[in-house]
C-alpha positions as semicolon CSV with decimal commas, in nm:
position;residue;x (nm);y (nm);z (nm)
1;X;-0,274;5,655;1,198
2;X;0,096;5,754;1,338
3;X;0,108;6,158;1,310
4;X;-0,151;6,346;1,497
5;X;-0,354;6,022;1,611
6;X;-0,056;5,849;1,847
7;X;0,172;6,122;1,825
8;X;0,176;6,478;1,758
9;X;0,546;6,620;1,762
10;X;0,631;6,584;2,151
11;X;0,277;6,472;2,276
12;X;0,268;6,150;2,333
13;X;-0,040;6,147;2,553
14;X;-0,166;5,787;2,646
15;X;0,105;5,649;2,440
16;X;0,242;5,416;2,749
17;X;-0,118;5,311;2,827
18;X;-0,205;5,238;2,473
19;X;0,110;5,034;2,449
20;X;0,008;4,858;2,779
21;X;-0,354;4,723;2,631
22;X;-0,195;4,646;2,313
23;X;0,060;4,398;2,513
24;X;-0,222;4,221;2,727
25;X;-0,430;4,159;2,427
26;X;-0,143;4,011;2,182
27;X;-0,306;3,735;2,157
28;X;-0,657;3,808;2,050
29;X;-0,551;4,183;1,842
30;X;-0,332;4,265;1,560
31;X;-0,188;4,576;1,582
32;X;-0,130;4,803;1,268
33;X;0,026;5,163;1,154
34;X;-0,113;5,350;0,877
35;X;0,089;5,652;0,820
36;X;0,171;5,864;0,574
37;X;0,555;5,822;0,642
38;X;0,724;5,623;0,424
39;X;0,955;5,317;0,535
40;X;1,260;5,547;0,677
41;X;1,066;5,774;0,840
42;X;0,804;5,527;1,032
43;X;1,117;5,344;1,132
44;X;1,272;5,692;1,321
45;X;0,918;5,710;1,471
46;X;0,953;5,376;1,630
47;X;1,335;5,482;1,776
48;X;1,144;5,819;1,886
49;X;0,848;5,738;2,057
50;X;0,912;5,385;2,142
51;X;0,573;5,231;1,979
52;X;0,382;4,959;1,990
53;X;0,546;4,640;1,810
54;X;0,354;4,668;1,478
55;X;0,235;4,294;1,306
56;X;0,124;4,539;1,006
57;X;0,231;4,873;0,822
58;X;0,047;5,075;0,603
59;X;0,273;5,344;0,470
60;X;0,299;5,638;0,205
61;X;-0,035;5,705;0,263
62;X;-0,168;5,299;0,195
63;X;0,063;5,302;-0,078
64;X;0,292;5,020;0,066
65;X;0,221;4,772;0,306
66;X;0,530;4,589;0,541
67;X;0,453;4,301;0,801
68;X;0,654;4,340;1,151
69;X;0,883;4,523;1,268
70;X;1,166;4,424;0,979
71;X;0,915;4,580;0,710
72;X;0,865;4,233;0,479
73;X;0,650;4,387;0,192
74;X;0,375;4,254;0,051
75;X;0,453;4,173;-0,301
76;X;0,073;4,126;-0,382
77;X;-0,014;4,443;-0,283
78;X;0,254;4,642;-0,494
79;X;0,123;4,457;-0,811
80;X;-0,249;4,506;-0,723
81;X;-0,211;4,888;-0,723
82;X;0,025;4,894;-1,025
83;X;-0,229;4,892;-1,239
84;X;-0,224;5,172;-1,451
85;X;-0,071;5,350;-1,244
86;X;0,132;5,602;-1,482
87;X;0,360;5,772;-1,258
88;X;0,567;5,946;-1,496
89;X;0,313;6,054;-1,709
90;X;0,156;6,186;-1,423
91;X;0,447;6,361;-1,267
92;X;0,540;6,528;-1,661
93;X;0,166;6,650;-1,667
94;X;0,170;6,839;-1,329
95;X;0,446;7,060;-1,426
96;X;0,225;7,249;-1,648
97;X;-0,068;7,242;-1,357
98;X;-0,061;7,629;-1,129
99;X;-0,052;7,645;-0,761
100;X;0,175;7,298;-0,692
101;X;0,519;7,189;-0,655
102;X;0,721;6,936;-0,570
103;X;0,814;6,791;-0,247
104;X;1,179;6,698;-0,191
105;X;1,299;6,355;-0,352
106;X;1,277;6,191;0,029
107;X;0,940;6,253;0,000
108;X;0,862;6,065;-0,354
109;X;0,790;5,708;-0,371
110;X;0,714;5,474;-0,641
111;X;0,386;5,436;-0,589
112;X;0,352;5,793;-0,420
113;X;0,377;6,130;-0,600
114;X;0,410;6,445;-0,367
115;X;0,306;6,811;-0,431
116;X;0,337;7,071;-0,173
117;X;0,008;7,339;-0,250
118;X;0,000;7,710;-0,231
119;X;-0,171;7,886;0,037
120;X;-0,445;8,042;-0,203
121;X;-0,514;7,651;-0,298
122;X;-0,900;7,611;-0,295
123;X;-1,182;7,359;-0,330
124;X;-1,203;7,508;-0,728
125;X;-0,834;7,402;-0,772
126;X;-0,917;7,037;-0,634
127;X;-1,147;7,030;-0,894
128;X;-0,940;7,157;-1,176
129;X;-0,692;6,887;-1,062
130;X;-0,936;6,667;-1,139
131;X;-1,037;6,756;-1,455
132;X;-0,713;6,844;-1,556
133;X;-0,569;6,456;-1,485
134;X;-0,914;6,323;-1,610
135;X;-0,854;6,496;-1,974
136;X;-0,553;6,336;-1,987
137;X;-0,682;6,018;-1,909
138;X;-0,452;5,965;-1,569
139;X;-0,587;5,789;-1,353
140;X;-0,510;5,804;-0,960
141;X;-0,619;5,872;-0,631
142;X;-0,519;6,221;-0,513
143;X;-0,555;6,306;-0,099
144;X;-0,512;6,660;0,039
145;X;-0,421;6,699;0,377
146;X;-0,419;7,021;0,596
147;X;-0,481;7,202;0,324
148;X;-0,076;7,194;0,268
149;X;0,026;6,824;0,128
150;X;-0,097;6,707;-0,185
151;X;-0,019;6,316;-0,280
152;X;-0,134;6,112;-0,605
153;X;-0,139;5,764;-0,540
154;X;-0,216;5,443;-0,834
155;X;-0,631;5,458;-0,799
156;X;-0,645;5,125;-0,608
157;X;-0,431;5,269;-0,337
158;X;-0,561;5,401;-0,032
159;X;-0,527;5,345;0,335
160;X;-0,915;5,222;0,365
161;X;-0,861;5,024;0,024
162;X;-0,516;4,867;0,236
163;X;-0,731;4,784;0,531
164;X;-0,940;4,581;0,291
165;X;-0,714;4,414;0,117
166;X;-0,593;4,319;0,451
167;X;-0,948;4,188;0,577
168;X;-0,958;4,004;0,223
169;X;-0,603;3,852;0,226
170;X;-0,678;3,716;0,613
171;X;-1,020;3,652;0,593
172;X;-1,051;3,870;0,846
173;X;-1,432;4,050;0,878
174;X;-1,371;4,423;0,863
175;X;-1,639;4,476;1,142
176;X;-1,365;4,265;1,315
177;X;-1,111;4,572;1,265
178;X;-1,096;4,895;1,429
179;X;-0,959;5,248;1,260
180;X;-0,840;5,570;1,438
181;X;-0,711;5,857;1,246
182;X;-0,704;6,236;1,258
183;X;-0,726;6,372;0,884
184;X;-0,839;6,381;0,581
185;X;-0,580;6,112;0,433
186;X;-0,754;5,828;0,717
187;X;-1,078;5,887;0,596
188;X;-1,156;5,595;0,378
189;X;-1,019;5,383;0,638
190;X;-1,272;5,558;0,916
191;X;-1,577;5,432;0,702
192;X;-1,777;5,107;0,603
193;X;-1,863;4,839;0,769
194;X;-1,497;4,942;0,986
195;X;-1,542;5,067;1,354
196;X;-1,369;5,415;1,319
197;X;-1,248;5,666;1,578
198;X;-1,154;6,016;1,530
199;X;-0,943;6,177;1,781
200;X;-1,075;6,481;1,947
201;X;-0,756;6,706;1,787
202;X;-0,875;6,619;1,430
203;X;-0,834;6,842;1,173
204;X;-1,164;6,990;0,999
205;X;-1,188;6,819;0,684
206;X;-1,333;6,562;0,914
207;X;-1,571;6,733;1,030
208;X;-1,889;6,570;0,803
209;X;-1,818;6,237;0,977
210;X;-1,963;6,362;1,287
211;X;-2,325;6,272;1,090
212;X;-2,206;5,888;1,034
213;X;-2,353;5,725;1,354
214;X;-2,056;5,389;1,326
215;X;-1,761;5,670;1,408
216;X;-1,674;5,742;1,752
217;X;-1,543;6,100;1,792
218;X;-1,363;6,069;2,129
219;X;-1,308;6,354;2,415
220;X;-0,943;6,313;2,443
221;X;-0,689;6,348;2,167
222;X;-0,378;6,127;2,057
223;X;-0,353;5,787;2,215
224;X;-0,529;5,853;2,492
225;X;-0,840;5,919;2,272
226;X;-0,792;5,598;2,083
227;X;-0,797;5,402;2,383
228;X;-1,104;5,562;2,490
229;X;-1,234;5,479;2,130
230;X;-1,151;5,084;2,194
231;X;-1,328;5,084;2,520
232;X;-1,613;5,201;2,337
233;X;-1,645;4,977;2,083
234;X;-1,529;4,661;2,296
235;X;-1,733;4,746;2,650
């Protein structure tokens, strides 16, 4: 994850070293983004903070997946999770749903739909949400994060189910990958058969994980924690 598991605003802490291990081992580890930026705004991150070179990106929230650093999409992908994905449908529906509006058009993707939520939102309006798409027979995935962002994603979309498709497409094991992340948008890429770390400034929605015995909760946030993570799991 990019926000609040590299980076967090102007902390960048372990960044350089991070960047350093990925460089040495660029020939035995793939390295991948899974943010919840979409194209434009992962590509200002990599002019901010001066990342990693990326062989994969997961963006919109595992909505879209790029390869390198000139974004080639994945054209299988995009017609996996188009399956019924009803986006207008959807969007029409939620006008009529309390509590929820609209982020601003930069925000919207195709395969993304994206709600900022009252303060008063609560675990019964989740579940409304629910039942209210479910009546209609929409189907999608729908991740909450900080209590603030809503999105509704096609139902096959996901970072975790990205990270899959990824180990399928590659033949690549997923106990072969490793997973860091912060909130509750990473956390179906945290579990399974995938080694997952959670950085120590993680926001409490993770907080249940601490019970799964294959995630690594690390002492230091950001980067710094992720390396710590790695030398965990590869020590």
């Amino acid at each position: 994850d990019l926000d609040g598991t590299l980076v967090e605003g102007p902390r960048t802490d372990g960044l350089s070293e991070l960047k350093e291990w990925i460089n040495d081992h660029k020939d035995e580890v793939a390295f991948g983004i899974a943010s919840g930026r979409n194209v434009e705004l992962t590509h200002q991150a990599f002019e901010s903070y001066d990342l990693p070179t990326p062989d994969i990106l997961i963006c919109s929230a595992g909505s879209e997946i790029y390869y390198t650093r000139d974004f080639i999409p994945d054209p299988g992908w995009e017609r996996h999770i188009d399956y019924q994905w009803k986006r207008k449908e959807i969007e029409e529906a939620l006008k009529k749903f309390p509590g929820i509006g609209l982020q601003e058009p930069a925000a919207q993707r195709r395969f993304k739909l994206s709600y900022y939520v009252d303060n008063a939102f609560s675990d019964d309006d989740m579940a409304n949400l629910y039942k209210f798409l479910d009546d209609r027979k929409l189907r999608c995935k729908i991740l909450l994060t900080e209590n603030k962002f809503l999105d509704l994603l096609p139902f096959r979309a996901s970072k975790g189910n990205a990270v899959r498709y990824l180990s399928y497409k590659w033949k690549v094991p997923l106990e072969d990958f490793i997973t860091a992340g912060n909130s509750g948008n990473d956390k179906d890429m945290l579990t399974g058969k995938i080694k997952g770390i959670v950085v120590a400034n993680y926001s409490p929605e993770l907080e249940h994980l601490k019970k799964n015995k294959f995630i690594y909760f690390t002492k230091y946030p950001l980067s710094k924690g992720v390396l710590e993570g790695i030398a965990y799991y590869t020590n």
